[in-house]
Amino acid sequence: MTLRLVPVAGAAWAVALLATILPGTAGVMALGLWAAALGCLAWTARRGRPAARRGHRRVIVTLALCAAAAAASHVAVAQPARQEALELDITGGRAVEVHATVVGKVERRADGALAFDAVATRIDAGTVSHALRVEIVVRVDPANVADRNALDVGAVVSARGTAAASHAGERAVLVIRATRGLDVTAAPSGPGAATAGLRQGLVATAARLPGSGAGLVPGLAVGDTSAVSIELDAAMKESSLAHLTAVSGANCALVVGLVYAAAALAGLRRPTRVACGLVALGGFVLLVTPEPSVVRAGVMAAIAMLGVVLGRPGAGMAILSLAVTFLLVADPWLAGSLGFALSAAATASLLLFARSLADGMSRVLPRMLALALAVPTAAQLACGPLLVLIAPQVPLFGVLANLLAAPAAPLATTLGLAACLAAPVPVLQEGLAALAWLPASWIAATATTVAGLPGGLLPWGEGWAGAVSLAALGLAVGLVIGLRGSSPSRRRVRAVSALIVATTVGIVGGTGLLDSVAGRWTLPATWSILACDIGQGDAVLLRSAGAVALVDTGPEPDAVADCLARAGIDRVDLLVLTHFDLDHVGGVSALVGRVGTVVHGPADPDGARILAQLEAAGAEVVEADAGLAGRLGEAHWRVLWPLADNRAFPVGNDTSAVLDVRGGGIPPTLLLGDLAASPQRAIAASGALDPPYAVVKVAHHGSADQDAGLYRSAEPSIALVTVGADNDYGHPRTEILEVLVAEGARIARTDTQGVIALWQAAGGVAIWRERGG
């Protein structure tokens, strides 16, 4: 195995990334790099024939300069047409109609929209028509597609909506949002029509099979995930099994290997066997559509087959480096593709580290088990830092899930691919699809089971800091397992690595315990009011005689779920949704099926859908009007606002449900939702208040739009401000803080003090702050 060509791939990647992010400089970069390459050649020629090692170095430097120059040249040549498209008067929300050809797989995004790559040939804006040829991304709601079955690779479409410039470094120049509909003006033809028909036939056949495994059959065989449910897709990602439906190296190797073996059994000569493998590879890439990972795998497989012809099949890293270099020269925008980076990193990790990890594990495990564990471990250590850039979390059971799924994946892929190709014989296709369903169902069950395990996702740092720290941890883990030798230097390296791993495990494990099982040990056992630290939003727990109420859920399900877990709460007796802004109801999904009664402020259409979801899961739903009252354990609660049949204030902040809660260990408490000054004055004038209040939850996270008279009337002892650190609104504002201090209230705020706990004590109200005591 040689690493000599790695610098060539690295230089091409770095320059391609820089050139695509700063395309205006690509021409200058290309000229400079070509000049450097020519200079290196001239210097080598003038110095004569060097020693072997120095000669190799000069060749590598020259190749790296040439590859980098070629990638920059590609960007420089393409830039004029791309810039011309960006300068058209078609953005800023202007209505456009785009005529384009679909060139990428049509995929469903997390929000339910369809997205695909296309090449635009004409853009109409008003009466002006622009003829051009530029790459775009089209996003469209499935309901706005006139003929969904005809929308596939090779189709010609007309998309009506708006255009916006894409981000720097992306292959697509424009993002088209087809909000006014998308028509398929010409269905795929030729080979594209044939492959689309095969994929759609497999999807239709698999759809007649039961369970979630049915949707996985076309995904595992040809990468078509259109039938995979949103829930299973999420489980596949959380269990680190999503790569199984992203057709890549393993699939290409499987196809080429099967055809090569069949040709060998037929007695064909090696060049002919290789030719058969390459033809099969080309057909497979066309069948599954040439996505970045598929293209990378296809090129690498083609170069590997060339190595077979030349009699050097084992130079894995050289083959990978050549494949990466070739692809980056042909398509420099791959340098910014996370999928391409993940694919290359996973392959490189298997080539470089899997054997060492297996040797290290075999010291304490049986050899076969060590080999089985080494492959997913190497891939996860290499890909984890890149995945953290997408979602700042680490799947703890990813290696286990891959180990369980490994035997089933090739079976499902082979049988599913055979079923796809058997479309002309429906009975045979159905039988093969049914056989593929068995291992596919095993993989689906593995994904859902592993994703459902407690503590399966470990929160991690965001951005590049999180990626670098996880990479360092991965390196330490790899050194602890795989570094061999007994020299003093190696022992020191292993000791330092083990210390890093142990320290990280201790910190992360301790943090996880504090956020979940052991978290309740860090909270005062006698709390009756608990303000969760969930960022910019509201989530306040009330407790009396074992009964629990939650007032609002904050902006995110994970944050409120963590707070409930830390407080040791599995079920909420009373959920109050003061109004339906995202920072108050964004975490509702964490409460579905865990709520007894829901009391809510006036609901808009989005709010009505949330309430229907809660009701379908067994909750009783009651609208809050002034005068509505009830009990929470031994405490009594009363709604002060909004007034019934109120027309003076629109649905939203100013009609937030306002509660008075007291008794049963809960000190007199006023919860003001997000009310502004005008409805605050109305409440103060209504006579509904029952002061003095020991605790007042300050309205709208401490915004400036407050009525000082309300707070004077309430006579608060403690002002509770639920607010996110470093928020964009400047909350809490100095104006309201000064009013509260002037009234003699003690300020408790979640942005600087974290979780706030309050309870009735002999001398009044006791207060505990997570940060500050």
GROMACS .gro file of C-alpha atoms in nm, residues 192-348:
model
  157
  192GLY     CA    1  -3.268   0.713  -1.874
  193ALA     CA    2  -3.624   0.596  -1.938
  194ALA     CA    3  -3.521   0.233  -1.909
  195THR     CA    4  -3.339   0.277  -1.578
  196ALA     CA    5  -3.618   0.495  -1.436
  197GLY     CA    6  -3.870   0.225  -1.528
  198LEU     CA    7  -3.661  -0.041  -1.355
  199ARG     CA    8  -3.629   0.164  -1.034
  200GLN     CA    9  -3.996   0.254  -1.027
  201GLY     CA   10  -4.093  -0.108  -1.093
  202LEU     CA   11  -3.890  -0.223  -0.794
  203VAL     CA   12  -4.043   0.046  -0.573
  204ALA     CA   13  -4.395  -0.057  -0.680
  205THR     CA   14  -4.326  -0.427  -0.624
  206ALA     CA   15  -4.168  -0.369  -0.282
  207ALA     CA   16  -4.462  -0.147  -0.179
  208ARG     CA   17  -4.685  -0.455  -0.180
  209LEU     CA   18  -4.475  -0.614   0.094
  210PRO     CA   19  -4.554  -0.554   0.464
  211GLY     CA   20  -4.363  -0.357   0.726
  212SER     CA   21  -4.095  -0.092   0.712
  213GLY     CA   22  -3.849  -0.333   0.551
  214ALA     CA   23  -4.044  -0.305   0.226
  215GLY     CA   24  -3.938   0.057   0.176
  216LEU     CA   25  -3.574  -0.037   0.239
  217VAL     CA   26  -3.556  -0.292  -0.044
  218PRO     CA   27  -3.517  -0.035  -0.328
  219GLY     CA   28  -3.301   0.181  -0.102
  220LEU     CA   29  -3.051  -0.099  -0.036
  221ALA     CA   30  -3.054  -0.222  -0.396
  222VAL     CA   31  -3.048   0.096  -0.607
  223GLY     CA   32  -3.040   0.382  -0.357
  224ASP     CA   33  -3.405   0.481  -0.409
  225THR     CA   34  -3.526   0.596  -0.066
  226SER     CA   35  -3.859   0.743  -0.180
  227ALA     CA   36  -4.054   0.468   0.000
  228VAL     CA   37  -3.859   0.490   0.327
  229SER     CA   38  -4.076   0.647   0.597
  230ILE     CA   39  -3.961   0.960   0.777
  231GLU     CA   40  -3.944   0.767   1.105
  232LEU     CA   41  -3.728   0.488   0.960
  233ASP     CA   42  -3.505   0.741   0.783
  234ALA     CA   43  -3.443   0.914   1.118
  235ALA     CA   44  -3.374   0.579   1.287
  236MET     CA   45  -3.126   0.482   1.014
  237LYS     CA   46  -2.937   0.807   1.067
  238GLU     CA   47  -2.939   0.784   1.447
  239SER     CA   48  -2.807   0.426   1.434
  240SER     CA   49  -2.534   0.508   1.174
  241LEU     CA   50  -2.694   0.282   0.910
  242ALA     CA   51  -2.793   0.552   0.660
  243HIS     CA   52  -2.485   0.471   0.450
  244LEU     CA   53  -2.649   0.142   0.350
  245THR     CA   54  -2.900   0.328   0.133
  246ALA     CA   55  -2.638   0.565  -0.009
  247VAL     CA   56  -2.503   0.356  -0.297
  248SER     CA   57  -2.125   0.369  -0.283
  249GLY     CA   58  -1.811   0.158  -0.285
  250ALA     CA   59  -1.954  -0.156  -0.128
  251ASN     CA   60  -2.233  -0.175  -0.386
  252CYS     CA   61  -1.999  -0.115  -0.680
  253ALA     CA   62  -1.754  -0.371  -0.548
  254LEU     CA   63  -2.036  -0.623  -0.507
  255VAL     CA   64  -2.162  -0.577  -0.864
  256VAL     CA   65  -1.816  -0.584  -1.020
  257GLY     CA   66  -1.713  -0.883  -0.808
  258LEU     CA   67  -2.018  -1.088  -0.905
  259VAL     CA   68  -1.975  -1.020  -1.277
  260TYR     CA   69  -1.599  -1.077  -1.262
  261ALA     CA   70  -1.651  -1.408  -1.082
  262ALA     CA   71  -1.915  -1.518  -1.334
  263ALA     CA   72  -1.683  -1.433  -1.622
  264ALA     CA   73  -1.403  -1.629  -1.455
  265LEU     CA   74  -1.629  -1.932  -1.416
  266ALA     CA   75  -1.709  -1.904  -1.786
  267GLY     CA   76  -1.338  -1.940  -1.860
  268LEU     CA   77  -1.287  -1.590  -2.003
  269ARG     CA   78  -0.940  -1.437  -2.008
  270ARG     CA   79  -0.850  -1.168  -1.753
  271PRO     CA   80  -0.881  -0.865  -1.988
  272THR     CA   81  -1.224  -0.989  -2.097
  273ARG     CA   82  -1.330  -1.044  -1.736
  274VAL     CA   83  -1.224  -0.688  -1.655
  275ALA     CA   84  -1.412  -0.555  -1.957
  276CYS     CA   85  -1.727  -0.737  -1.842
  277GLY     CA   86  -1.685  -0.589  -1.495
  278LEU     CA   87  -1.647  -0.236  -1.634
  279VAL     CA   88  -1.956  -0.272  -1.854
  280ALA     CA   89  -2.158  -0.394  -1.554
  281LEU     CA   90  -2.019  -0.108  -1.345
  282GLY     CA   91  -2.126   0.151  -1.603
  283GLY     CA   92  -2.473   0.005  -1.620
  284PHE     CA   93  -2.504   0.002  -1.242
  285VAL     CA   94  -2.397   0.366  -1.211
  286LEU     CA   95  -2.655   0.460  -1.475
  287LEU     CA   96  -2.922   0.256  -1.297
  288VAL     CA   97  -2.874   0.419  -0.955
  289THR     CA   98  -2.802   0.771  -1.102
  290PRO     CA   99  -2.454   0.927  -1.082
  291GLU     CA  100  -2.454   1.088  -0.738
  292PRO     CA  101  -2.118   1.209  -0.596
  293SER     CA  102  -2.066   0.898  -0.381
  294VAL     CA  103  -2.165   0.669  -0.669
  295VAL     CA  104  -1.937   0.850  -0.913
  296ARG     CA  105  -1.647   0.830  -0.668
  297ALA     CA  106  -1.708   0.461  -0.612
  298GLY     CA  107  -1.747   0.396  -0.985
  299VAL     CA  108  -1.425   0.572  -1.078
  300MET     CA  109  -1.238   0.399  -0.798
  301ALA     CA  110  -1.372   0.061  -0.908
  302ALA     CA  111  -1.271   0.135  -1.269
  303ILE     CA  112  -0.917   0.225  -1.160
  304ALA     CA  113  -0.907  -0.086  -0.941
  305MET     CA  114  -1.002  -0.297  -1.243
  306LEU     CA  115  -0.720  -0.132  -1.434
  307GLY     CA  116  -0.492  -0.240  -1.150
  308VAL     CA  117  -0.614  -0.596  -1.199
  309VAL     CA  118  -0.526  -0.579  -1.569
  310LEU     CA  119  -0.179  -0.446  -1.485
  311GLY     CA  120  -0.131  -0.710  -1.219
  312ARG     CA  121  -0.123  -0.467  -0.919
  313PRO     CA  122  -0.462  -0.504  -0.749
  314GLY     CA  123  -0.348  -0.424  -0.393
  315ALA     CA  124  -0.247  -0.054  -0.410
  316GLY     CA  125  -0.564   0.063  -0.235
  317MET     CA  126  -0.463   0.414  -0.127
  318ALA     CA  127  -0.302   0.483  -0.464
  319ILE     CA  128  -0.628   0.384  -0.633
  320LEU     CA  129  -0.832   0.601  -0.396
  321SER     CA  130  -0.597   0.896  -0.447
  322LEU     CA  131  -0.616   0.863  -0.826
  323ALA     CA  132  -0.996   0.838  -0.811
  324VAL     CA  133  -1.027   1.146  -0.589
  325THR     CA  134  -0.786   1.346  -0.806
  326PHE     CA  135  -0.963   1.251  -1.129
  327LEU     CA  136  -1.304   1.338  -0.987
  328LEU     CA  137  -1.193   1.673  -0.846
  329VAL     CA  138  -1.042   1.775  -1.178
  330ALA     CA  139  -1.358   1.668  -1.361
  331ASP     CA  140  -1.592   1.825  -1.101
  332PRO     CA  141  -1.413   2.068  -0.861
  333TRP     CA  142  -1.740   2.140  -0.676
  334LEU     CA  143  -1.716   1.791  -0.522
  335ALA     CA  144  -1.455   1.945  -0.291
  336GLY     CA  145  -1.737   2.107  -0.092
  337SER     CA  146  -1.964   1.802  -0.090
  338LEU     CA  147  -1.991   1.647   0.255
  339GLY     CA  148  -2.117   1.323   0.102
  340PHE     CA  149  -1.805   1.299  -0.115
  341ALA     CA  150  -1.585   1.372   0.187
  342LEU     CA  151  -1.762   1.105   0.395
  343SER     CA  152  -1.727   0.850   0.117
  344ALA     CA  153  -1.354   0.917   0.071
  345ALA     CA  154  -1.289   0.926   0.446
  346ALA     CA  155  -1.469   0.597   0.506
  347THR     CA  156  -1.278   0.423   0.227
  348ALA     CA  157  -0.943   0.562   0.341
   0.00000   0.00000   0.00000
